[in-house]
Amino acid sequence: MTLTHYLVLSGILFSIGAAAVLLRRNAIIAFMGVELMLNATNLCLVTFSRMHGELTGQVLAFFVMVVAAAEVVVGLAIIVAIFRTRRSASIDDVNLLKS
Amino acid sequence: MHSLALAATLPAVSPVVNPAGATASGGVWSFAWLVVALPLASAAVLLLLGRRADRWGHWLGVLASTGAFVVGLLAMLEVLGQAASSRVWDLRLGTWIDAGALHLDAGLRFDPLSLTFVLLVTFVGTLIHVYSVAYMEHDTDRRRFFAYLNLFVAAMLLLVLADSFVLLFVGWEGVGLASYLLIGFWNHNTPYAVAAKKAFVANRVGDVGLLVAMGLMFAHFGALDFGTVLADPAAHASEGTLTAIGLMLLLAACGKSAQFPLQSWLGDAMAGPTPVSALIHAATMVTAGVYLIVRSGAIFEAAPSAQLVVVVVGAITLLFGAIVGCAKDDIKKALAASTMSQIGYMVLAAGLGPVGYAFAIFHLVTHGFFKAGMFLGAGSVMHGMDDQVDMRRFGGLARYMKVTWITFMMGWLAILGIPPFSGFFSKDKIIEAAFIPTDGAQWRAWVFGTVALVGAGITAFYMSRLFFMTFEGERRWTTRKDGSEQHPHESPALMTWPMIVLAVGSVGLGLFLALGNRFTGWLEPVTGHVEHEEPVLPAGVLIALTLTVVVVGLVLAWRRYATATVPVVPPLGTALTRAARVDLYQDAVNDAVLVEPGQHLTRSLVYADHAVVDGGVKGVTHATVGLGALLRRLQTGYVRTYAATMLGGLVVLLVVVLAVQS
């Protein structure tokens, strides 16, 4: 099992995440897709770190996790707020800036 | 009084135009600026206070005008106390314009010429102010009327007292503005407002001439004050340039003085209240052109062809006004035509050079008295006849308005030139001067002399016609507006007294000023000393000839308008009469030559503006809007579409990078 497999897995996960963001209407699912893409990137970073024998990629992965955690907090709050006003979590309903 | 000592040490003033006068300070000169400031301040107060000044505003106006007269009289006495060689005083008010090559001081010049005007304007002006108190009594806007009158007096005084062409121009525009405001005083009446606009536009055409003349002066003399420009014009500019300047000044004079070909506005200007016609459109403002020509005499003397044009313009206007005057039935318009004709005499005299300057101004002064008097008389008649102006509806008024009748008769005899009334001394001298050959050119003497002589005959005819139709013959009155009978009555004392004073001037002023050549001697520091020259015919013969044509004109008018019945409806008349009734088609010519092409031009310009300029601008906006509409379709509002676009873009970017690298 070479390190290349990890990169392939990372690419597959990223594609699944992107497809989820683009194809699903539910905001929560799309959000999960975003998370999946971030984690695929993390996997990629860690793999490259191992390949080059450095820790830079590992450190970067930690940063991504921290940023992702913050993003989840803000994103979920927005989704909850939208759900409260529109009684819907579909992102296609949110196509106007005015309520 | 150190000014006296200063004057005494001055060198003798040259006999030609005096380029720079003594600097005036101390004594009467320390407050001489009040002559302009008093009426100006009064006008400002009356206009700013508005209706609050309604109760006493007219008396403030009279007071300001009287004050200006008193100051002018004091200055006059001061100057009269000097020797003839030191009668030009410059009052410096301070630096006005200091821009690059142009350095200009604002100053007033008190010399015999300007002081003559100051006294004429303030004296006649004050009388007309007093008259207006009664004449405008029932007008709710009497205060505004007096504010404008004061504004006019201030501007006119600035015009004649200015010591540079620029300051003169300020006054020149000021009187134009006041004239516009006063012609259109009853501007709720549309034809009156149109008449005011017509006068304003015609005056603007003349003003362009004055502006161009000032530009030429600055280009060639580098200065615009009288002292520099008029000292020795021939030394600074070629004769061609001076001719151009002279012609431009003449254009300005034509606009202001209603001379051919800019004369069309004066008849319509009678839309203003009658005191305005008396003060502005008879006695003072319309003579500003004569003043300009006499003041710029040095330029005209160095440009003989411009001088010839001045004489020709004067001669044409003289006959033009006289012919029009014969056919008008509106008493004010007949008087306006007469004014035009008399100013033609003055312009003709001013164009004759030094030999005519003094007589032009002399006639201007006497005309100011008798014409203002007759206008006030006409106002008095209108006052008594329920604002009727048609002379065919007057007749037999002599018995009902004795004071008006007598004072009008004095003015009438004066304008006819019957000795010893004042017009005789001034007009006869102009006719005599016109008969003097200029530069040995005999034909000029005969042509212009004959025109002036014939003009005197026609003047006698139309003025007698006016007088007889109004005061003699039988009654041809209409009923009043409410259907009751006319009851002509004499006007109140406030109106008759000014008329009486002006009538006294019409009788005696000419003789008083002509005795011992008083007036010509007084003006000599400005107009220069002239050696006596002989006209082509002996002076005695000329006087006899003039009196003969005058009596012929008078008798003709007597037979047609006093002894015979005057038809109430104007008869068809000859072709000339019909032409004269419409001012010899001057309006039709102006319409055809200027107004209609101008309107076509503006219409095509408006069309071009809409089609080309607006079309271009609107085309750009339409294109932008269309492009925006296309781009707007990309903005669906669906987040997923945006994300897909981003992903697509990223993939394309990756493919490109890989393709380039491999």
Tab-separated table of C-alpha atoms in Angstrom, chain B residues 12 206 257 274 276 292 311 377 479 611 637:
chain	number	residue	atom	x	y	z
B	12	ALA	CA	-2.253	125.702	-19.636
B	206	GLY	CA	-24.968	98.069	-29.656
B	257	SER	CA	-29.618	106.402	-29.037
B	274	THR	CA	-44.972	108.430	-19.423
B	276	VAL	CA	-40.073	107.159	-18.007
B	292	LEU	CA	-20.043	108.770	-26.367
B	311	VAL	CA	-22.910	112.125	-40.233
B	377	GLY	CA	-47.615	117.355	-21.120
B	479	THR	CA	-66.537	107.909	-23.703
B	611	ALA	CA	-30.667	64.081	-33.216
B	637	GLY	CA	-29.328	33.826	-7.339
